[in-house]
Coordinates of C-alpha atoms in Angstrom, one line a residue:
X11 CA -50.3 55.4 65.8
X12 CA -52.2 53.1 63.4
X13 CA -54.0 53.6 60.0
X14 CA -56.2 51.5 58.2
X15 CA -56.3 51.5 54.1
X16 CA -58.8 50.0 52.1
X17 CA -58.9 49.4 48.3
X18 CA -62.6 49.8 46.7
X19 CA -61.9 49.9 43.0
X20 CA -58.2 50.2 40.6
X21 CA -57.8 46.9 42.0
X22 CA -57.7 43.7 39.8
X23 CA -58.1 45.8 37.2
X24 CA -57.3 49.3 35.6
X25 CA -60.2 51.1 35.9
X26 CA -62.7 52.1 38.7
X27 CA -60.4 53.6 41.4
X28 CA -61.5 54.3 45.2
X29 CA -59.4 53.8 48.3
X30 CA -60.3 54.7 51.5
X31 CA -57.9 55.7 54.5
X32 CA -59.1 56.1 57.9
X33 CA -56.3 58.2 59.7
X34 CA -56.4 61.2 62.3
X35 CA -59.8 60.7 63.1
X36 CA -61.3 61.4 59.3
X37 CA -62.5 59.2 56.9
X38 CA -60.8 60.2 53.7
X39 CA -61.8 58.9 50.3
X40 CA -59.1 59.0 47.2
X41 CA -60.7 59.0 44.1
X42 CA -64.0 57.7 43.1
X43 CA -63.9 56.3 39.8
X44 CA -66.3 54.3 37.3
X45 CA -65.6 50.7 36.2
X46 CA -65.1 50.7 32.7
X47 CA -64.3 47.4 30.5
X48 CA -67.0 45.3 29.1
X49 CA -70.4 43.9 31.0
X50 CA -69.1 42.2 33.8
X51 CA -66.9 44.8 35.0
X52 CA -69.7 47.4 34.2
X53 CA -71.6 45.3 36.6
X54 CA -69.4 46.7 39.6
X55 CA -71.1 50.0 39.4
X56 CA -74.2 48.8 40.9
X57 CA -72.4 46.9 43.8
X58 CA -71.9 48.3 46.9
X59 CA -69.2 50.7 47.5
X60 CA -67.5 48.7 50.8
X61 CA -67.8 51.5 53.0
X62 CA -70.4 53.8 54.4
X63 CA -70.7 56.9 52.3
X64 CA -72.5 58.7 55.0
X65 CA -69.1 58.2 56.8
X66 CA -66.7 60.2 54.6
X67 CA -65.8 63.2 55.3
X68 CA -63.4 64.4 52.5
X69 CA -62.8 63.0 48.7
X70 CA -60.3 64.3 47.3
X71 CA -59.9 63.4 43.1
X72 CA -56.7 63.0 41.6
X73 CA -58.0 63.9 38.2
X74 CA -61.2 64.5 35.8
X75 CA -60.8 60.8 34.1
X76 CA -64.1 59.3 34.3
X77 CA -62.4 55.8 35.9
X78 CA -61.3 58.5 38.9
X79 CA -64.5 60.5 39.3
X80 CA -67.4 58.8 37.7
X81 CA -68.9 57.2 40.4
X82 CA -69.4 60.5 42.6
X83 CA -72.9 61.2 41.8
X84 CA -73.3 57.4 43.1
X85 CA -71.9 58.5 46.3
X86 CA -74.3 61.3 46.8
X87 CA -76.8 59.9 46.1
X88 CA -76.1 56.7 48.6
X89 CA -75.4 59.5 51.6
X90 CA -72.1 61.4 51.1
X91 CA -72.5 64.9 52.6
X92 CA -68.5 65.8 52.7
X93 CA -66.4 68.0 51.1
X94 CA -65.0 67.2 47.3
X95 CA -61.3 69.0 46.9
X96 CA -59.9 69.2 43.5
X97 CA -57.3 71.7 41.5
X98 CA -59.2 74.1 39.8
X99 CA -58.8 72.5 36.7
X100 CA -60.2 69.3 37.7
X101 CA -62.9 70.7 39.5
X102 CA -63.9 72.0 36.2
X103 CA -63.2 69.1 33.6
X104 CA -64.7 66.5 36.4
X105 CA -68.5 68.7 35.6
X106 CA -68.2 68.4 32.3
X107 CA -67.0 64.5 32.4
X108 CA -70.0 63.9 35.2
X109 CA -72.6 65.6 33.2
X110 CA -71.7 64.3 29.9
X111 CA -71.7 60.6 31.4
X112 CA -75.0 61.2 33.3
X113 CA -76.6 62.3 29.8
X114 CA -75.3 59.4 27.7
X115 CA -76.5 57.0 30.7
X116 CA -80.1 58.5 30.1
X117 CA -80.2 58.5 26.5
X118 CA -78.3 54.7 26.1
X119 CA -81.3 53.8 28.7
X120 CA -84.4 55.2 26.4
X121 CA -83.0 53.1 23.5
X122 CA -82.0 50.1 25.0
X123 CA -85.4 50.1 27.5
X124 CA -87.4 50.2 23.7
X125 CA -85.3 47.2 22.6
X126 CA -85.5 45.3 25.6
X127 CA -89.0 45.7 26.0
X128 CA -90.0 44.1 22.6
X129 CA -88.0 41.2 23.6
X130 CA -90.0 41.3 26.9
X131 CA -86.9 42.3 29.2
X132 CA -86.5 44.8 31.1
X133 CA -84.2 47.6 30.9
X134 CA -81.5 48.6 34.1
X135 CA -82.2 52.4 35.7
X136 CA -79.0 54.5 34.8
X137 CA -76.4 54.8 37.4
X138 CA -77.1 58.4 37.8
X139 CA -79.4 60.9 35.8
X140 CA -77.8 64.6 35.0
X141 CA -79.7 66.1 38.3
X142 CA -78.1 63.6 40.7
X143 CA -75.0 64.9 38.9
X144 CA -76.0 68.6 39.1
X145 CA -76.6 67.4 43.2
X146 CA -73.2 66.1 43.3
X147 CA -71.4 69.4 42.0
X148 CA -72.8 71.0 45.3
X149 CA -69.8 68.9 47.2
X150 CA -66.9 70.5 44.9
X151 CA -64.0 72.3 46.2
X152 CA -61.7 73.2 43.8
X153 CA -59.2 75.3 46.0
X154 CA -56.2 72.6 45.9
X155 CA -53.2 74.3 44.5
X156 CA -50.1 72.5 43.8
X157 CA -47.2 72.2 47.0
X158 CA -49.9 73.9 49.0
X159 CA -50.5 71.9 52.1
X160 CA -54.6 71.7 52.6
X161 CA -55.4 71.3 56.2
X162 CA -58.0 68.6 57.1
X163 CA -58.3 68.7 60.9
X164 CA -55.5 69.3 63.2
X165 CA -53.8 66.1 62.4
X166 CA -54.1 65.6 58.5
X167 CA -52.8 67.7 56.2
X168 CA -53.3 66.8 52.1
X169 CA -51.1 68.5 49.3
X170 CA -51.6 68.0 45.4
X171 CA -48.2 67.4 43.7
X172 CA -48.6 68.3 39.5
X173 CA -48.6 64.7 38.4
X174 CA -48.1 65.3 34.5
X175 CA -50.9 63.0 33.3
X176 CA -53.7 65.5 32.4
X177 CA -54.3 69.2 33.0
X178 CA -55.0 69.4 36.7
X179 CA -54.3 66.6 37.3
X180 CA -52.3 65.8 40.7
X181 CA -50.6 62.7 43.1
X182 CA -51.8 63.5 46.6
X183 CA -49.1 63.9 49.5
X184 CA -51.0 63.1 52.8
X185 CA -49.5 63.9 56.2
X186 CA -50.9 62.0 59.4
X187 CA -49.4 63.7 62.5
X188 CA -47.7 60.8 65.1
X189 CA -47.6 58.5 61.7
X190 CA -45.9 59.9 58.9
X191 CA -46.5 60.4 54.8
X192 CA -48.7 58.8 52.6
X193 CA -48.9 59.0 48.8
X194 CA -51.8 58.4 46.2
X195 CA -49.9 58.6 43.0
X196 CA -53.1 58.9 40.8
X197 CA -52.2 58.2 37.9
X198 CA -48.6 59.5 36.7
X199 CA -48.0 61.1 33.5
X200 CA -45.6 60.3 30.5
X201 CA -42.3 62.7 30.0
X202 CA -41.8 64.6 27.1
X203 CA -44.9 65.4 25.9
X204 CA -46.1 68.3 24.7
X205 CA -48.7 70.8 26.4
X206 CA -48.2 69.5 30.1
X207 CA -45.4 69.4 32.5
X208 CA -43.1 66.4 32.8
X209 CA -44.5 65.0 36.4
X210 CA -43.3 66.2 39.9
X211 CA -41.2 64.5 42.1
X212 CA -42.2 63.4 45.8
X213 CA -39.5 63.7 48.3
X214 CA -40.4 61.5 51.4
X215 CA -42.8 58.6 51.7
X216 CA -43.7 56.0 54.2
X217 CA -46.5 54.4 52.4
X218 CA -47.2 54.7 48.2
X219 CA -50.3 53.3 46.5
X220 CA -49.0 53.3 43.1
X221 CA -51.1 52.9 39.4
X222 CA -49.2 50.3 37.2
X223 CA -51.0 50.7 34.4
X224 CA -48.0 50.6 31.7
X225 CA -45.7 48.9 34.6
X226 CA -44.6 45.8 32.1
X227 CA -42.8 48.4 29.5
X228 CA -41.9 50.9 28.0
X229 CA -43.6 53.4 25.9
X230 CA -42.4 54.0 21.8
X231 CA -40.3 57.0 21.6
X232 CA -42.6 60.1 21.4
X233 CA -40.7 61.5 18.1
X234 CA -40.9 58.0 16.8
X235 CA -44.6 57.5 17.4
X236 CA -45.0 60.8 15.8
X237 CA -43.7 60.0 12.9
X238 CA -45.5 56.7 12.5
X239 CA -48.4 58.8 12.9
X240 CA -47.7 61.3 10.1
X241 CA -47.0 58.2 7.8
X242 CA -50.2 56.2 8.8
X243 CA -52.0 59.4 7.5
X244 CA -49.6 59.5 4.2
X245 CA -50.4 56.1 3.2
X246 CA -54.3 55.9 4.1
X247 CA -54.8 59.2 2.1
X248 CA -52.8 57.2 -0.7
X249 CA -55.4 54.0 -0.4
X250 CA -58.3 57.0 -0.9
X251 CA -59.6 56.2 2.6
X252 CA -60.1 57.9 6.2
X253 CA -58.1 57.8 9.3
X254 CA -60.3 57.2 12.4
X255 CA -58.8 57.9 16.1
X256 CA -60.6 56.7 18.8
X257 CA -59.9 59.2 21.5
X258 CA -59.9 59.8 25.1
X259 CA -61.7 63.8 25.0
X260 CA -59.5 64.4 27.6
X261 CA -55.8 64.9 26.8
X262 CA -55.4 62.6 23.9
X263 CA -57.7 64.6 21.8
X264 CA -55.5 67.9 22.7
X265 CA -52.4 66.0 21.9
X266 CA -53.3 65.0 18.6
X267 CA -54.4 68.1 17.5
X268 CA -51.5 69.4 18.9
X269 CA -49.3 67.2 16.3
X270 CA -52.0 68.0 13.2
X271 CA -51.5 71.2 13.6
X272 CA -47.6 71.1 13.3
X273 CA -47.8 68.9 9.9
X274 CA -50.3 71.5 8.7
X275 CA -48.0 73.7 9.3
X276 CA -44.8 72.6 7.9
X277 CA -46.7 70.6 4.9
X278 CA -46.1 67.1 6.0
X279 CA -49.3 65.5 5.2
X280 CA -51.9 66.2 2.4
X281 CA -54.2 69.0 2.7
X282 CA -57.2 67.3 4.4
X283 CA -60.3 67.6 6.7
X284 CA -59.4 67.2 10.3
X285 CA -62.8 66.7 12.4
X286 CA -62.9 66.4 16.0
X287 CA -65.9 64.9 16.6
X288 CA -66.6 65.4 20.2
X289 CA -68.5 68.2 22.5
X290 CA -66.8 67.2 25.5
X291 CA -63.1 67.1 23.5
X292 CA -64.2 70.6 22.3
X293 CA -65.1 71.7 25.7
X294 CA -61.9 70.5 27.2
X295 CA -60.1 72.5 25.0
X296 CA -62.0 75.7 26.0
X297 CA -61.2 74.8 29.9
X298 CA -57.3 74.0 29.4
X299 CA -57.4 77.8 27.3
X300 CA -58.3 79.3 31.1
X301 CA -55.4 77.8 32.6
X302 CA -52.4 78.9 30.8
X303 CA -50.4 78.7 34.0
X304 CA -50.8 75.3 33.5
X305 CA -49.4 74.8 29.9
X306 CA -45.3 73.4 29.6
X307 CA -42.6 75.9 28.2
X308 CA -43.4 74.9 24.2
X309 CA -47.0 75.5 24.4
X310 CA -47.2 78.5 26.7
X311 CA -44.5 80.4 23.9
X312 CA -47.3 79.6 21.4
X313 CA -49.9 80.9 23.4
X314 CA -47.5 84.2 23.9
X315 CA -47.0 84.3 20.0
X316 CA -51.4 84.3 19.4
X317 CA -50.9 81.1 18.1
X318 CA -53.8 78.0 19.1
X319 CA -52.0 75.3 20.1
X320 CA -55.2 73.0 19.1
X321 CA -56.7 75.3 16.0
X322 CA -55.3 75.0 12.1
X323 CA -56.9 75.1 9.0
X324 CA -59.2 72.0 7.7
X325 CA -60.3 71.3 11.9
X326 CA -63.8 71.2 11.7
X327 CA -65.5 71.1 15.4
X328 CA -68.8 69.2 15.4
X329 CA -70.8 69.8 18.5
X330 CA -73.9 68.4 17.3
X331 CA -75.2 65.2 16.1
X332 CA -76.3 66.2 12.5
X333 CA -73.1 67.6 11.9
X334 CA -71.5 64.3 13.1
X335 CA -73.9 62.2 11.0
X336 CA -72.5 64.1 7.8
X337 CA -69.2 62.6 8.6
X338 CA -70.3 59.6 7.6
X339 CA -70.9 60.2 3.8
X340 CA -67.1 60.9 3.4
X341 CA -65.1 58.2 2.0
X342 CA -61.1 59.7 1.4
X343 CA -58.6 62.4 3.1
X344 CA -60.5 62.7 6.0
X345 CA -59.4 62.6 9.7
X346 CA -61.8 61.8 12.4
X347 CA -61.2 62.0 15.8
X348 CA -64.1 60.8 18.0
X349 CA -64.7 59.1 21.3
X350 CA -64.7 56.8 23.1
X351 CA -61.4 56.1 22.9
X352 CA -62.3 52.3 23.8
X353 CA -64.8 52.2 21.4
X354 CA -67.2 50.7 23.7
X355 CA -70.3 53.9 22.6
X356 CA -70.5 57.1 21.5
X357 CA -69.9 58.6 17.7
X358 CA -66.7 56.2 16.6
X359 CA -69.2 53.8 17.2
X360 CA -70.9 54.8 13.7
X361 CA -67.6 56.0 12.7
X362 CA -66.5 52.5 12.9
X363 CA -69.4 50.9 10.8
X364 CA -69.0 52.8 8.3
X365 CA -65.4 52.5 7.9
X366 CA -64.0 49.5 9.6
X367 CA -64.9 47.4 6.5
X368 CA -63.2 49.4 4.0
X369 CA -59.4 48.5 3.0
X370 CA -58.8 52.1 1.9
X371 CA -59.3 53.4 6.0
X372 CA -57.0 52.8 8.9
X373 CA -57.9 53.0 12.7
X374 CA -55.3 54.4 14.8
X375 CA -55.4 53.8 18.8
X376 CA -53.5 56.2 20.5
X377 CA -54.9 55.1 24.1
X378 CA -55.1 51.9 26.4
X379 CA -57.6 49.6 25.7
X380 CA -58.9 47.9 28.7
X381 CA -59.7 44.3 28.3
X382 CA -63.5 43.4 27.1
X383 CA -64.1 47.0 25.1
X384 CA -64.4 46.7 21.5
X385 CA -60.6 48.6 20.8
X386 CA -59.2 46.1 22.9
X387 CA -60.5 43.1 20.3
X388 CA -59.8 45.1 17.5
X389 CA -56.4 45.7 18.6
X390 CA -55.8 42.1 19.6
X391 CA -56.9 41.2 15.8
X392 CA -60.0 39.9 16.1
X393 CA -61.0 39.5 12.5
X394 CA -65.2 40.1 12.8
X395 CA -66.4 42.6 15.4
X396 CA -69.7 43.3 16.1
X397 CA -71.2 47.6 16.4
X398 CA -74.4 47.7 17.8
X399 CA -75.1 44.4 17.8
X400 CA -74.1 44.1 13.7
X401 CA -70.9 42.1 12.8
X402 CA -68.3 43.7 10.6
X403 CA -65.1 42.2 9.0
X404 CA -62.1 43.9 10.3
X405 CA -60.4 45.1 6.8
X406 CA -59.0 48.1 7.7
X407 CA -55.5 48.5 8.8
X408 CA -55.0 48.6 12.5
X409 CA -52.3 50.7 14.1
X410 CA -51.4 50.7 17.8
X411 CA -49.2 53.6 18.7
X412 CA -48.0 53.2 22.5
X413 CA -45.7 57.0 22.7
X414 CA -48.9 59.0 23.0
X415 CA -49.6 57.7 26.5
X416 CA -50.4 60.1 29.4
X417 CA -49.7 57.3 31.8
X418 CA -45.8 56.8 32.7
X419 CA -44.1 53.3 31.4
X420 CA -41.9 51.3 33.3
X421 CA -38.9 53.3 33.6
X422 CA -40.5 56.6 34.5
X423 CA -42.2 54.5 37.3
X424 CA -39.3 53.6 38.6
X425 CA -37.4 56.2 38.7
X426 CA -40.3 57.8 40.6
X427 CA -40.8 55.2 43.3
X428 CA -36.9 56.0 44.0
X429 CA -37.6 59.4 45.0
X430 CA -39.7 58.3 47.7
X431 CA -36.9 58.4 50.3
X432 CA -37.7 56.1 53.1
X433 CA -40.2 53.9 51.7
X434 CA -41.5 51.4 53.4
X435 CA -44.9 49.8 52.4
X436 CA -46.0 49.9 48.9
X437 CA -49.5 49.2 47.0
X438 CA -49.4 48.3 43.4
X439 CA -53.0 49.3 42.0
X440 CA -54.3 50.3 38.6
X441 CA -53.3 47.7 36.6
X442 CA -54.2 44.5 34.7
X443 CA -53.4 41.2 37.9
X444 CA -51.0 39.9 35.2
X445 CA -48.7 42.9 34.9
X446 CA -49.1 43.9 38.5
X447 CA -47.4 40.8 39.7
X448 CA -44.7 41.2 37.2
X449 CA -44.0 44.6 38.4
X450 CA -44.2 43.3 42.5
X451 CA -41.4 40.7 41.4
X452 CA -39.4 43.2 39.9
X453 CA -39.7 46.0 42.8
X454 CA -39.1 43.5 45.7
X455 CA -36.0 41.8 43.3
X456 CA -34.6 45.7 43.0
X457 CA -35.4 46.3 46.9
X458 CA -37.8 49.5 46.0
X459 CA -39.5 49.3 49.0
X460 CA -39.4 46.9 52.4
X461 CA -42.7 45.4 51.5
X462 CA -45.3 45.2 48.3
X463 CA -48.4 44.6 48.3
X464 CA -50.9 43.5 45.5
X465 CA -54.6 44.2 47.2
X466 CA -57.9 42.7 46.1
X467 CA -61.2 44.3 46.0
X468 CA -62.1 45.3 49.6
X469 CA -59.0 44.3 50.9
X470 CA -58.2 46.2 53.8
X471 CA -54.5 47.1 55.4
X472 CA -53.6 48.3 59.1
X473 CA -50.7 50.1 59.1
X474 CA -48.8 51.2 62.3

C-alpha cells in the first residue's frame, strides 16, 4: 500500500506549518499554521494552500502556537467542512490565539487603511475577521487524550503523544492499516523545565516529519540561564532602568513568571513591579489553572500547597490598553513582559520606543526570533531600528538567553529520533534551510534513519 505526503508550510522556514497525508482513503491535514517573519513571508498567507480544502476531511493541531493553527479560519472560509481534533487544552488556547489574531488583523487594518489612503494606496483585507474565526470554532473537537488511539475510518487510527512543548500540546502517532506508522513530531519540547512534562517517547516509526527548529545546538543550561536572568534584573535595576521581555503569551510568559515568583520569594532581586502586559498571556494562565492534570511533579505540589505557580506580590495584570499605556511613564525597577515575543506588533511595540533608547533599560529575549521580525535585528545588533515606521538607536543592553526554549536542542532531538525503532524515511521540517541541511548531514553521517529528506514548499512524497 502506498501514501502520498505533501508539505504546505514549516518548510524553508520555521513558521507556517501544514502537511497533508492522503492514506486509507482520508485526506488528513497536520497542522495549519500562519507564516510569521517579516513581509515577504507574511505574503504566504494570501497564497493558495496547495490542496483542496473542500477535500479534507480531518485536521488534527499539534498545538495552540499561532504558526500551527493560525491559518484555520483561512481554511473555512476557502471550503473546509471536516472535523478539527485537538487535546482539550489546545482546543481551548487555539480559540483564544484565533480570536485574538482575528481582532488585531481588524484593528492593524483600520489604521494602516487611514495611512495608506492619504498616500493614495490602498490597504490589504485582513486574513480573517473575528466571525470567520467564531465560524471556524464550529469544526473543533477537542476529545484527543494522550496514548488514546482516535479512530478515523476503519484503516487510520491517530493518537496524541504529550510532546512537552506547551500545555496540550502533542506529536501525533498515525497508524495506516497494510502500511505501517507515521509520526508528526509537532514541535518537541525542551527537558527540564518547569510547569510541563519532560516530552514522551514514541516507540515504533516507519516515517517521521520532524521540526528542527534548534537542530544546530544546544540550549544554555536552564539553571544557568536562570541565573543570568536574575542578574540581568540586578544590574538594570542598578543603571535605574526597566527590564523589557518580549514574550511568546503562550508558555514563555508562564515560565517567566514562574522564575519571578521564586526570586520574590527567596529575596533575590529588588523589590519591583512585575507587569505582564498581555490579555491573551493572562488568559493562558486562567486555561493551564483548569488542567492541573497537566502540570509536572514541582508545579502540581505547589498547586497542592494553595500556592499560584504564576501569582507574587508586585505582578500587576494589565488587560486593558489604558492600563498598558501607563506603563510607559515608568523609567526604573520595572519589569515588563509584553508580546509579541518577535517584536514585529502588539504592546512591546510602544514598550520598545519608549525604552530601547535609554542606557539604563535592557531587553531580554527569552524566545526564537525568526528571521525579518524586528527581535531578530535587534538581536543580531543592528544598531538603529525602526518602531512604527520611527528609527531609534539601539542603546539598551541586549541579552539573548537560549535555556528558556520550549523547543528541544540538538541533543534532545536526537536522542528522540533514536526511539523511533525501525525508521525508515525521515522529513526534516521547521527550520531555517541553513540549519536543516546541517542537521540532514549529521543524521545520514550517524545512520538515524535509511533516508532524509529536506522538502520544499508543495513538495510532495509517495511512500510505499
Amino acid at each position: 500500500m502506498s501514501i502520498n505526503i505533501s508539505f504546505h508550510g514549516g518548510v524553508d522556514t520555521v513558521t507556517g506549518s501544514c502537511h497533508l497525508l492522503q492514506a486509507g482513503g482520508l485526506n488528513i491535514l497536520v497542522d495549519c499554521g500562519l507564516f510569521q517573519g517579516g513581509t515577504d513571508i507574511d505574503e504566504k498567507n494570501y497564497d493558495d494552500f496547495g490542496f483542496d480544502p473542500s477535500s479534507i476531511d480531518y485536521l488534527l493541531v499539534t498545538h495552540g502556537h499561532l504558526d500551527h493553527c493560525g491559518r484555520i479560519p483561512i481554511l473555512v472560509k476557502k471550503g473546509f467542512k471536516g472535523k478539527i481534533i485537538t487535546t482539550a487544552a489546545t482546543g481551548e488556547i487555539a480559540k483564544v490565539i484565533l480570536l485574538d489574531s482575528a481582532k488585531i488583523q481588524e484593528e492593524d487594518f483600520e489604521r494602516w487603511k487611514r495611512i495608506k489612503r492619504r498616500r493614495g494606496q490602498i490597504q490589504r483585507e485582513p486574513l480573517y475577521t473575528t466571525l470567520d474565526a467564531v465560524d471556524a470554532l464550529v469544526h473543533f473537537d477537542p476529545s484527543a487524550r494522550y496514548e488514546t488511539p482516535i479512530k478515523l475510518n476503519g484503516s487510520v487510527t491517530a493518537t496524541f503523544m504529550d510532546a512537552g512543548h506547551i500545555f496540550g500540546s502533542a506529536f501525533i502517532e498515525i497508524k495506516v492499516k497494510g502500511f505501517g506508522t507515521l509520526i508528526f513530531s509537532g514541535d518537541l519540547g525542551n527537558r527540564g523545565k518547569p510547569i510541563l512534562n519532560d516530552p514522551s517517547f514514541p516507540e515504533k516509526a516507519d516515517v517521521v516529519i520532524i521540526e528542527s527548529t534548534y537542530s544546530n545546538r544546544n540550549h544554555k543550561n536552564i539553571d544557568d540561564s536562570v541565573a543570568e536572568f536574575r542578574q540581568a534584573i540586578i544590574d538594570t535595576f542598578k543603571r535605574g532602568g526597566n527590564v523589557l521581555i518580549p514574550s511568546f503569551a503562550l508558555e514563555r510568559a508562564q515560565d517567566l513568571l514562574y522564575y519571578l515568583r521564586e526570586f520574590r520569594q527567596n529575596a533575590e532581586i529588588p523589590a519591583c513591579s512585575v507587569y505582564l502586559d498581555s490579555p491573551m498571556a493572562i488568559n493562558v494562565a486562567d486555561i493551564m489553572h483548569r488542567h492541573p492534570g497537566l502540570f509536572d511533579k514541582e508545579a502540581a505540589g505547589l498547586l497542592q500547597r494553595g500556592i499560584d505557580p504564576f501569582m507574587f506580590q508586585g505582578l500587576k495584570l494589565t488587560r486593558f490598553p489604558e492600563e498598558s499605556r501607563k506603563i510607559n511613564f515608568i523609567k526604573s525597577n520595572a519589569i515588563i513582559i509584553a508580546g509579541s515575543g518577535m517584536c514585529n506588533g502588539g504592546r512591546i511595540s510602544h514598550h520598545l520606543k519608549h525604552n530601547i533608547w535609554r542606557k539604563e533599560s535592557s531587553v531580554v529575549f527569552a524566545g526564537y526570533q525568526a528571521a525579518g521580525t524586528l527581535g531578530r535585528k535587534i538581536v543580531d545588533g543592528n544598531r538603529r531600528v525602526k518602531i512604527f515606521d520611527e528609527p531609534f538607536k539601539v542603546n539598551a543592553k541586549i541579552y539573548t538567553i537560549g535555556g528558556f526554549s520550549a523547543h528541544a536542542d540538538k541533543d534532545i532531538l536526537l536522542d528522540w529520533l533514536r526511539h523511533c525503532k525501525g525508521l525508515d524515511k525521515l522529513f526534516l521540517v521547521h527550520g531555517e534551510r541553513d540549519i536543516i541541511e546541517g542537521f540532514r548531514k549529521d543524521l545520514v553521517k550517524k545512520k538515524i534513519a535509511a533516508k532524509v529528506n529536506v522538502p520544499h514548499l508543495h513538495q510532495s512524497f509517495v511512500i510505499g
